[in-house]
Short mmCIF file of N, CA, C and O in Angstrom, two decimals:
data_model
loop_
_atom_site.label_atom_id
_atom_site.label_comp_id
_atom_site.label_asym_id
_atom_site.label_seq_id
_atom_site.Cartn_x
_atom_site.Cartn_y
_atom_site.Cartn_z
N UNK A 238 90.38 121.26 28.09
CA UNK A 238 89.54 122.10 28.88
C UNK A 238 88.10 121.63 28.84
O UNK A 238 87.42 121.71 29.84
N UNK A 239 87.67 121.21 27.65
CA UNK A 239 86.29 120.79 27.52
C UNK A 239 85.99 119.58 28.36
O UNK A 239 84.87 119.38 28.80
N UNK A 240 86.90 118.76 28.65
CA UNK A 240 86.66 117.55 29.43
C UNK A 240 86.51 117.84 30.92
O UNK A 240 85.91 117.06 31.66
N UNK A 241 87.02 118.97 31.39
CA UNK A 241 86.89 119.32 32.81
C UNK A 241 85.52 119.92 33.15
O UNK A 241 85.06 119.81 34.29
N UNK A 242 84.86 120.55 32.21
CA UNK A 242 83.58 121.19 32.49
C UNK A 242 82.51 120.21 32.96
O UNK A 242 81.82 120.48 33.93
N UNK A 243 82.32 119.09 32.32
CA UNK A 243 81.31 118.15 32.84
C UNK A 243 81.69 117.61 34.21
O UNK A 243 80.83 117.36 35.05
N UNK A 244 82.97 117.48 34.46
CA UNK A 244 83.40 116.99 35.77
C UNK A 244 83.12 118.02 36.88
O UNK A 244 82.77 117.67 38.00
N UNK A 245 83.23 119.30 36.59
CA UNK A 245 82.94 120.34 37.57
C UNK A 245 81.44 120.57 37.72
O UNK A 245 80.95 120.88 38.82
N UNK A 246 80.68 120.43 36.66
CA UNK A 246 79.25 120.68 36.71
C UNK A 246 78.52 119.62 37.53
O UNK A 246 77.54 119.94 38.22
N UNK A 247 78.94 118.39 37.49
CA UNK A 247 78.26 117.31 38.22
C UNK A 247 78.28 117.54 39.73
O UNK A 247 77.23 117.44 40.39
N UNK A 248 79.42 117.88 40.39
CA UNK A 248 79.38 118.13 41.83
C UNK A 248 78.57 119.38 42.20
O UNK A 248 77.89 119.41 43.23
N UNK A 249 78.60 120.40 41.35
CA UNK A 249 77.82 121.61 41.63
C UNK A 249 76.31 121.32 41.58
O UNK A 249 75.55 121.83 42.40
N UNK A 250 75.90 120.51 40.64
CA UNK A 250 74.49 120.15 40.55
C UNK A 250 74.08 119.32 41.76
O UNK A 250 72.97 119.48 42.29
N UNK A 251 74.93 118.47 42.23
CA UNK A 251 74.62 117.64 43.40
C UNK A 251 74.50 118.51 44.66
O UNK A 251 73.63 118.31 45.50
N UNK A 252 75.38 119.52 44.81
CA UNK A 252 75.30 120.42 45.96
C UNK A 252 74.04 121.28 45.92
O UNK A 252 73.41 121.54 46.94
N UNK A 253 73.63 121.72 44.75
CA UNK A 253 72.44 122.54 44.63
C UNK A 253 71.19 121.74 44.97
O UNK A 253 70.24 122.27 45.53
N UNK A 254 71.16 120.48 44.70
CA UNK A 254 70.01 119.64 44.98
C UNK A 254 69.93 119.27 46.45
O UNK A 254 68.88 118.87 46.94
N UNK A 255 70.99 119.41 47.22
CA UNK A 255 70.99 119.04 48.64
C UNK A 255 70.16 119.98 49.49
O UNK A 255 69.64 119.60 50.52
N UNK A 256 70.04 121.22 49.12
CA UNK A 256 69.32 122.21 49.95
C UNK A 256 67.82 122.11 49.65
O UNK A 256 67.28 122.85 48.86
N UNK A 257 67.12 121.20 50.34
CA UNK A 257 65.70 120.99 50.09
C UNK A 257 64.82 121.71 51.11
O UNK A 257 63.62 121.58 51.07
N UNK A 258 65.38 122.44 52.05
CA UNK A 258 64.60 123.16 53.05
C UNK A 258 64.08 124.47 52.45
O UNK A 258 64.68 125.04 51.56
N UNK A 259 62.93 124.95 52.97
CA UNK A 259 62.41 126.21 52.44
C UNK A 259 63.36 127.36 52.77
O UNK A 259 64.15 127.29 53.71
N UNK A 260 63.26 128.38 51.99
CA UNK A 260 64.22 129.47 52.14
C UNK A 260 63.68 130.55 53.10
O UNK A 260 63.53 131.70 52.75
N UNK A 261 63.38 130.17 54.34
CA UNK A 261 62.97 131.14 55.36
C UNK A 261 64.22 131.59 56.11
O UNK A 261 65.09 130.78 56.41
N UNK A 262 64.29 132.87 56.42
CA UNK A 262 65.49 133.34 57.11
C UNK A 262 65.55 132.82 58.55
O UNK A 262 64.54 132.65 59.22
N UNK A 263 66.73 132.56 58.97
CA UNK A 263 66.94 132.11 60.35
C UNK A 263 67.16 133.35 61.22
O UNK A 263 68.00 134.20 60.94
N UNK A 264 66.36 133.46 62.30
CA UNK A 264 66.45 134.60 63.19
C UNK A 264 67.32 134.21 64.38
O UNK A 264 67.01 133.27 65.10
N UNK A 265 68.37 134.95 64.56
CA UNK A 265 69.29 134.68 65.67
C UNK A 265 69.20 135.87 66.62
O UNK A 265 69.44 137.00 66.24
N UNK A 266 68.84 135.59 67.88
CA UNK A 266 68.72 136.65 68.88
C UNK A 266 70.06 136.76 69.60
O UNK A 266 70.35 136.00 70.51
N UNK A 267 70.83 137.75 69.20
CA UNK A 267 72.14 137.94 69.80
C UNK A 267 72.06 138.66 71.13
O UNK A 267 73.00 138.65 71.90
N UNK A 268 70.91 139.31 71.41
CA UNK A 268 70.75 140.07 72.64
C UNK A 268 69.40 139.72 73.26
O UNK A 268 68.45 140.50 73.18
N UNK A 269 69.25 138.56 73.94
CA UNK A 269 67.95 138.17 74.48
C UNK A 269 67.53 139.07 75.64
O UNK A 269 68.36 139.63 76.35
N UNK A 270 66.22 139.20 75.83
CA UNK A 270 65.65 140.00 76.91
C UNK A 270 65.83 139.25 78.23
O UNK A 270 65.31 138.15 78.39
N UNK A 271 66.55 139.83 79.21
CA UNK A 271 66.78 139.12 80.47
C UNK A 271 65.51 138.98 81.30
O UNK A 271 65.43 138.13 82.18
N UNK A 272 64.47 139.78 81.02
CA UNK A 272 63.23 139.71 81.80
C UNK A 272 62.09 139.06 81.03
O UNK A 272 60.94 139.10 81.47
N UNK A 273 62.37 138.45 79.90
CA UNK A 273 61.32 137.88 79.06
C UNK A 273 60.50 136.84 79.82
O UNK A 273 59.28 136.81 79.71
N UNK A 274 61.14 136.00 80.61
CA UNK A 274 60.44 134.97 81.35
C UNK A 274 59.55 135.59 82.43
O UNK A 274 58.42 135.17 82.63
N UNK A 275 60.05 136.60 83.14
CA UNK A 275 59.25 137.26 84.18
C UNK A 275 58.06 137.98 83.57
O UNK A 275 56.96 137.95 84.13
N UNK A 276 58.23 138.62 82.44
CA UNK A 276 57.14 139.34 81.79
C UNK A 276 56.08 138.35 81.30
O UNK A 276 54.88 138.60 81.43
N UNK A 277 56.51 137.23 80.76
CA UNK A 277 55.57 136.24 80.26
C UNK A 277 54.73 135.65 81.39
O UNK A 277 53.57 135.29 81.19
N UNK A 278 55.29 135.55 82.59
CA UNK A 278 54.59 134.95 83.73
C UNK A 278 53.94 135.98 84.65
O UNK A 278 53.38 135.62 85.68
N UNK A 279 53.99 137.26 84.32
CA UNK A 279 53.43 138.31 85.17
C UNK A 279 51.91 138.30 85.11
O UNK A 279 51.31 137.91 84.12
N UNK A 280 51.30 138.76 86.19
CA UNK A 280 49.85 138.86 86.24
C UNK A 280 49.37 139.97 85.30
O UNK A 280 50.10 140.92 85.04
N UNK A 281 48.15 139.86 84.80
CA UNK A 281 47.65 140.91 83.91
C UNK A 281 47.52 142.25 84.65
O UNK A 281 47.25 142.27 85.84
N UNK A 282 47.72 143.32 83.94
CA UNK A 282 47.69 144.66 84.52
C UNK A 282 46.31 145.26 84.30
O UNK A 282 45.77 145.19 83.20
N UNK A 283 45.75 145.87 85.35
CA UNK A 283 44.45 146.54 85.24
C UNK A 283 44.68 148.03 85.03
O UNK A 283 45.38 148.66 85.82
N UNK A 284 44.10 148.57 84.00
CA UNK A 284 44.25 149.98 83.71
C UNK A 284 43.45 150.81 84.71
O UNK A 284 42.43 150.36 85.21
N UNK A 285 43.89 152.03 84.98
CA UNK A 285 43.11 152.88 85.88
C UNK A 285 41.78 153.26 85.21
O UNK A 285 41.70 153.31 83.98
N UNK A 286 40.75 153.53 86.02
CA UNK A 286 39.46 153.86 85.42
C UNK A 286 39.48 155.22 84.74
O UNK A 286 40.25 156.11 85.10
N UNK A 287 38.62 155.38 83.77
CA UNK A 287 38.49 156.64 83.04
C UNK A 287 37.61 157.60 83.84
O UNK A 287 36.73 157.19 84.59
N UNK A 288 37.83 158.89 83.66
CA UNK A 288 37.02 159.91 84.33
C UNK A 288 35.64 159.95 83.67
O UNK A 288 35.52 160.06 82.46
N UNK A 289 34.61 159.84 84.49
CA UNK A 289 33.23 159.91 84.02
C UNK A 289 32.69 161.33 84.09
O UNK A 289 31.98 161.78 83.20
N UNK A 290 33.00 162.05 85.18
CA UNK A 290 32.51 163.42 85.35
C UNK A 290 33.39 164.15 86.35
O UNK A 290 33.95 163.54 87.26
N UNK A 291 33.52 165.46 86.17
CA UNK A 291 34.26 166.32 87.09
C UNK A 291 33.34 167.47 87.45
O UNK A 291 33.03 168.30 86.59
N UNK A 292 32.86 167.50 88.70
CA UNK A 292 31.83 168.46 89.11
C UNK A 292 32.32 169.31 90.27
O UNK A 292 33.13 168.88 91.09
N UNK A 293 31.77 170.54 90.34
CA UNK A 293 31.96 171.42 91.48
C UNK A 293 30.60 171.61 92.14
O UNK A 293 29.63 171.97 91.48
N UNK A 294 30.54 171.32 93.44
CA UNK A 294 29.30 171.37 94.19
C UNK A 294 29.29 172.56 95.14
O UNK A 294 30.32 172.89 95.74
N UNK A 295 28.12 173.17 95.33
CA UNK A 295 27.91 174.20 96.35
C UNK A 295 27.28 173.50 97.54
O UNK A 295 26.27 172.82 97.41
N UNK A 296 27.90 173.66 98.73
CA UNK A 296 27.44 172.96 99.92
C UNK A 296 26.55 173.85 100.79
O UNK A 296 26.45 175.06 100.58
N UNK A 297 25.94 173.24 101.80
CA UNK A 297 24.99 173.93 102.67
C UNK A 297 25.63 175.06 103.47
O UNK A 297 24.95 175.99 103.88
N UNK A 298 26.95 175.03 103.67
CA UNK A 298 27.64 176.13 104.38
C UNK A 298 28.24 177.14 103.39
O UNK A 298 29.10 177.92 103.75
N UNK A 299 27.81 177.11 102.14
CA UNK A 299 28.25 178.00 101.06
C UNK A 299 29.68 177.74 100.58
O UNK A 299 30.24 178.54 99.83
N UNK A 300 30.30 176.65 100.98
CA UNK A 300 31.63 176.31 100.49
C UNK A 300 31.51 175.53 99.19
O UNK A 300 30.44 175.04 98.83
N UNK A 301 32.61 175.42 98.47
CA UNK A 301 32.67 174.66 97.22
C UNK A 301 33.47 173.39 97.43
O UNK A 301 34.52 173.40 98.08
N UNK A 302 33.00 172.31 96.83
CA UNK A 302 33.70 171.02 96.88
C UNK A 302 33.79 170.49 95.46
O UNK A 302 32.79 170.46 94.73
N UNK A 303 34.98 170.10 95.05
CA UNK A 303 35.17 169.50 93.73
C UNK A 303 35.23 168.00 93.85
O UNK A 303 35.88 167.46 94.74
N UNK A 304 34.53 167.30 92.96
CA UNK A 304 34.51 165.84 92.97
C UNK A 304 34.72 165.34 91.55
O UNK A 304 34.03 165.78 90.63
N UNK A 305 35.67 164.43 91.38
CA UNK A 305 35.91 163.75 90.10
C UNK A 305 35.40 162.33 90.23
O UNK A 305 35.88 161.57 91.08
N UNK A 306 34.42 161.97 89.41
CA UNK A 306 33.85 160.62 89.42
C UNK A 306 34.52 159.79 88.33
O UNK A 306 34.78 160.28 87.24
N UNK A 307 34.80 158.52 88.64
CA UNK A 307 35.46 157.62 87.70
C UNK A 307 34.52 156.51 87.27
O UNK A 307 33.58 156.15 88.00
N UNK A 308 34.77 155.93 86.09
CA UNK A 308 34.00 154.79 85.60
C UNK A 308 34.11 153.64 86.60
O UNK A 308 35.13 153.45 87.23
N UNK A 309 33.05 152.87 86.73
CA UNK A 309 33.04 151.72 87.63
C UNK A 309 32.47 152.05 89.00
O UNK A 309 32.19 151.16 89.79
N UNK A 310 32.31 153.33 89.31
CA UNK A 310 31.70 153.78 90.57
C UNK A 310 32.38 153.21 91.81
O UNK A 310 31.72 152.91 92.80
N UNK A 311 33.70 153.06 91.76
CA UNK A 311 34.44 152.58 92.93
C UNK A 311 35.50 153.56 93.40
O UNK A 311 36.21 153.29 94.36
N UNK A 312 35.61 154.72 92.73
CA UNK A 312 36.66 155.67 93.10
C UNK A 312 36.22 157.08 92.75
O UNK A 312 35.60 157.32 91.72
N UNK A 313 36.53 158.04 93.67
CA UNK A 313 36.33 159.46 93.41
C UNK A 313 37.53 160.22 93.96
O UNK A 313 38.25 159.71 94.82
N UNK A 314 37.74 161.41 93.43
CA UNK A 314 38.72 162.34 93.99
C UNK A 314 37.92 163.52 94.53
O UNK A 314 37.07 164.07 93.84
N UNK A 315 38.21 163.91 95.80
CA UNK A 315 37.49 165.01 96.44
C UNK A 315 38.48 166.12 96.73
O UNK A 315 39.57 165.88 97.26
N UNK A 316 38.06 167.36 96.40
CA UNK A 316 38.84 168.55 96.71
C UNK A 316 37.96 169.46 97.55
O UNK A 316 36.98 170.01 97.06
N UNK A 317 38.27 169.56 98.84
CA UNK A 317 37.47 170.40 99.74
C UNK A 317 38.41 171.32 100.49
O UNK A 317 39.17 170.85 101.33
N UNK A 318 38.44 172.60 100.25
CA UNK A 318 37.68 173.34 99.25
C UNK A 318 38.09 172.94 97.83
O UNK A 318 39.05 172.20 97.64
N UNK A 319 37.39 173.49 96.85
CA UNK A 319 37.55 173.03 95.47
C UNK A 319 38.94 173.27 94.90
O UNK A 319 39.30 172.71 93.88
N UNK A 320 39.78 174.10 95.56
CA UNK A 320 41.14 174.34 95.08
C UNK A 320 42.19 173.56 95.86
O UNK A 320 43.37 173.69 95.59
N UNK A 321 41.77 172.74 96.81
CA UNK A 321 42.70 171.97 97.64
C UNK A 321 43.25 170.77 96.88
O UNK A 321 42.77 170.41 95.80
N UNK A 322 44.25 170.13 97.47
CA UNK A 322 44.80 168.89 96.91
C UNK A 322 43.74 167.79 97.00
O UNK A 322 43.05 167.66 98.01
N UNK A 323 43.62 167.02 95.95
CA UNK A 323 42.59 165.98 95.88
C UNK A 323 42.92 164.81 96.81
O UNK A 323 44.08 164.44 96.99
N UNK A 324 41.86 164.23 97.38
CA UNK A 324 41.96 163.04 98.22
C UNK A 324 41.19 161.93 97.51
O UNK A 324 40.06 162.13 97.07
N UNK A 325 41.82 160.77 97.40
CA UNK A 325 41.18 159.64 96.71
C UNK A 325 40.34 158.84 97.70
O UNK A 325 40.85 158.38 98.72
N UNK A 326 39.06 158.69 97.41
CA UNK A 326 38.14 157.89 98.21
C UNK A 326 37.73 156.69 97.37
O UNK A 326 37.52 156.80 96.16
N UNK A 327 37.59 155.54 98.00
CA UNK A 327 37.22 154.33 97.28
C UNK A 327 36.01 153.68 97.94
O UNK A 327 35.75 153.88 99.12
N UNK A 328 35.28 152.91 97.17
CA UNK A 328 34.13 152.16 97.65
C UNK A 328 34.40 150.68 97.44
O UNK A 328 35.01 150.29 96.45
N UNK A 329 33.95 149.81 98.37
CA UNK A 329 34.18 148.38 98.19
C UNK A 329 33.45 147.81 96.98
O UNK A 329 33.91 146.87 96.36
N UNK A 330 32.30 148.40 96.63
CA UNK A 330 31.57 148.00 95.43
C UNK A 330 30.71 149.17 94.98
O UNK A 330 30.45 150.11 95.73
N UNK A 331 30.28 149.12 93.74
CA UNK A 331 29.49 150.22 93.17
C UNK A 331 28.21 150.42 93.98
O UNK A 331 27.55 149.46 94.38
N UNK A 332 27.88 151.69 94.25
CA UNK A 332 26.68 152.01 94.99
C UNK A 332 26.90 152.20 96.49
O UNK A 332 26.03 152.72 97.17
N UNK A 333 28.02 151.77 97.00
CA UNK A 333 28.34 151.94 98.42
C UNK A 333 29.02 153.29 98.62
O UNK A 333 29.59 153.85 97.70
N UNK A 334 28.99 153.85 99.85
CA UNK A 334 29.68 155.12 100.11
C UNK A 334 31.19 155.00 99.92
O UNK A 334 31.79 153.96 100.19
N UNK A 335 31.80 156.09 99.45
CA UNK A 335 33.24 156.15 99.26
C UNK A 335 33.87 156.56 100.59
O UNK A 335 33.35 157.41 101.31
N UNK A 336 35.03 155.98 100.92
CA UNK A 336 35.71 156.30 102.17
C UNK A 336 37.21 156.41 101.93
O UNK A 336 37.73 155.90 100.94
N UNK A 337 37.88 157.09 102.88
CA UNK A 337 39.34 157.17 102.88
C UNK A 337 39.79 157.30 104.32
O UNK A 337 39.00 157.64 105.22
N UNK A 338 41.07 157.04 104.55
CA UNK A 338 41.63 157.14 105.90
C UNK A 338 41.48 158.56 106.44
O UNK A 338 41.52 159.53 105.69
N UNK A 339 41.30 158.66 107.74
CA UNK A 339 41.20 159.95 108.38
C UNK A 339 39.78 160.41 108.61
O UNK A 339 39.56 161.43 109.23
N UNK A 340 38.80 159.70 108.10
CA UNK A 340 37.42 160.07 108.33
C UNK A 340 36.69 160.64 107.13
O UNK A 340 35.59 161.16 107.27
N UNK A 341 37.26 160.57 105.94
CA UNK A 341 36.59 161.05 104.74
C UNK A 341 35.47 160.10 104.35
O UNK A 341 35.67 158.88 104.33
N UNK A 342 34.31 160.62 103.99
CA UNK A 342 33.23 159.83 103.40
C UNK A 342 32.52 160.69 102.36
O UNK A 342 32.47 161.91 102.47
N UNK A 343 31.99 160.03 101.35
CA UNK A 343 31.21 160.71 100.33
C UNK A 343 30.15 159.73 99.85
O UNK A 343 30.44 158.56 99.60
N UNK A 344 28.92 160.21 99.74
CA UNK A 344 27.86 159.40 99.15
C UNK A 344 27.06 160.31 98.24
O UNK A 344 27.04 161.53 98.39
N UNK A 345 26.40 159.73 97.27
CA UNK A 345 25.60 160.50 96.34
C UNK A 345 25.98 160.23 94.90
O UNK A 345 26.62 159.23 94.58
N UNK A 346 25.54 161.16 94.02
CA UNK A 346 25.79 161.00 92.59
C UNK A 346 26.30 162.32 92.02
O UNK A 346 26.73 163.20 92.76
N UNK A 347 26.21 162.47 90.71
CA UNK A 347 26.78 163.65 90.03
C UNK A 347 25.93 164.91 90.20
O UNK A 347 26.32 165.97 89.75
N UNK A 348 24.78 164.81 90.87
CA UNK A 348 23.93 165.98 91.10
C UNK A 348 23.90 166.41 92.56
O UNK A 348 23.83 167.60 92.84
N UNK A 349 23.93 165.46 93.48
CA UNK A 349 23.88 165.74 94.92
C UNK A 349 24.81 164.79 95.65
O UNK A 349 24.79 163.59 95.40
N UNK A 350 25.63 165.32 96.55
CA UNK A 350 26.52 164.49 97.36
C UNK A 350 26.45 164.94 98.82
O UNK A 350 26.06 166.07 99.12
N UNK A 351 26.83 164.02 99.70
CA UNK A 351 27.03 164.33 101.11
C UNK A 351 28.48 164.02 101.42
O UNK A 351 28.92 162.88 101.23
N UNK A 352 29.22 165.04 101.86
CA UNK A 352 30.66 164.91 102.10
C UNK A 352 30.94 165.13 103.58
O UNK A 352 30.43 166.07 104.18
N UNK A 353 31.77 164.25 104.14
CA UNK A 353 32.26 164.42 105.50
C UNK A 353 33.78 164.45 105.45
O UNK A 353 34.41 163.48 105.02
N UNK A 354 34.36 165.59 105.84
CA UNK A 354 35.81 165.73 105.90
C UNK A 354 36.27 165.41 107.32
O UNK A 354 35.48 165.49 108.26
N UNK A 355 37.55 165.05 107.51
CA UNK A 355 38.05 164.71 108.85
C UNK A 355 37.82 165.87 109.84
O UNK A 355 38.17 167.01 109.57
N UNK A 356 37.18 165.54 110.96
CA UNK A 356 36.96 166.52 112.02
C UNK A 356 35.87 167.52 111.74
O UNK A 356 35.72 168.49 112.49
N UNK A 357 35.08 167.33 110.68
CA UNK A 357 34.02 168.27 110.34
C UNK A 357 32.69 167.53 110.23
O UNK A 357 32.66 166.31 110.10
N UNK A 358 31.59 168.29 110.26
CA UNK A 358 30.28 167.68 110.13
C UNK A 358 29.98 167.40 108.66
O UNK A 358 30.59 168.00 107.75
N UNK A 359 29.01 166.54 108.42
CA UNK A 359 28.62 166.20 107.06
C UNK A 359 27.99 167.40 106.37
O UNK A 359 27.22 168.13 106.98
N UNK A 360 28.35 167.59 105.11
CA UNK A 360 27.81 168.68 104.32
C UNK A 360 26.98 168.13 103.17
O UNK A 360 27.41 167.22 102.46
N UNK A 361 25.80 168.69 102.98
CA UNK A 361 24.97 168.34 101.84
C UNK A 361 25.31 169.31 100.72
O UNK A 361 25.27 170.53 100.91
N UNK A 362 25.63 168.79 99.55
CA UNK A 362 26.09 169.64 98.44
C UNK A 362 25.33 169.29 97.17
O UNK A 362 24.95 168.14 96.97
N UNK A 363 25.12 170.29 96.31
CA UNK A 363 24.44 170.08 95.04
C UNK A 363 25.13 170.88 93.94
O UNK A 363 25.84 171.83 94.20
N UNK A 364 24.84 170.50 92.69
CA UNK A 364 25.46 171.15 91.54
C UNK A 364 24.87 172.54 91.35
O UNK A 364 23.74 172.79 91.51
#
């Protein structure tokens, strides 16, 4: 029996010395993402702007108009009257009047605005 032990130990020592690679685990993805390539090549996403101010204005005809101003000065939401469904108006660049389809326009700031609704005259409004 004693003569077999050195014979068995020699091949085991040789096998143990063969594994010279670092012991990092191998990650096998058994369920790859089918859209991974499309996501990697997709254009960057722009987040919507944050709300800067939400104001209610009293207009020259004694009506109320609600306006939500957004960061970047390129978008507002207008509610005329102040309880109506909001309409999104956009500006081509900061400082220009906001417009929307149908004849909506808005110009001004968070203290005074001029609003024109479809089929109506322009209203001067203040906080």
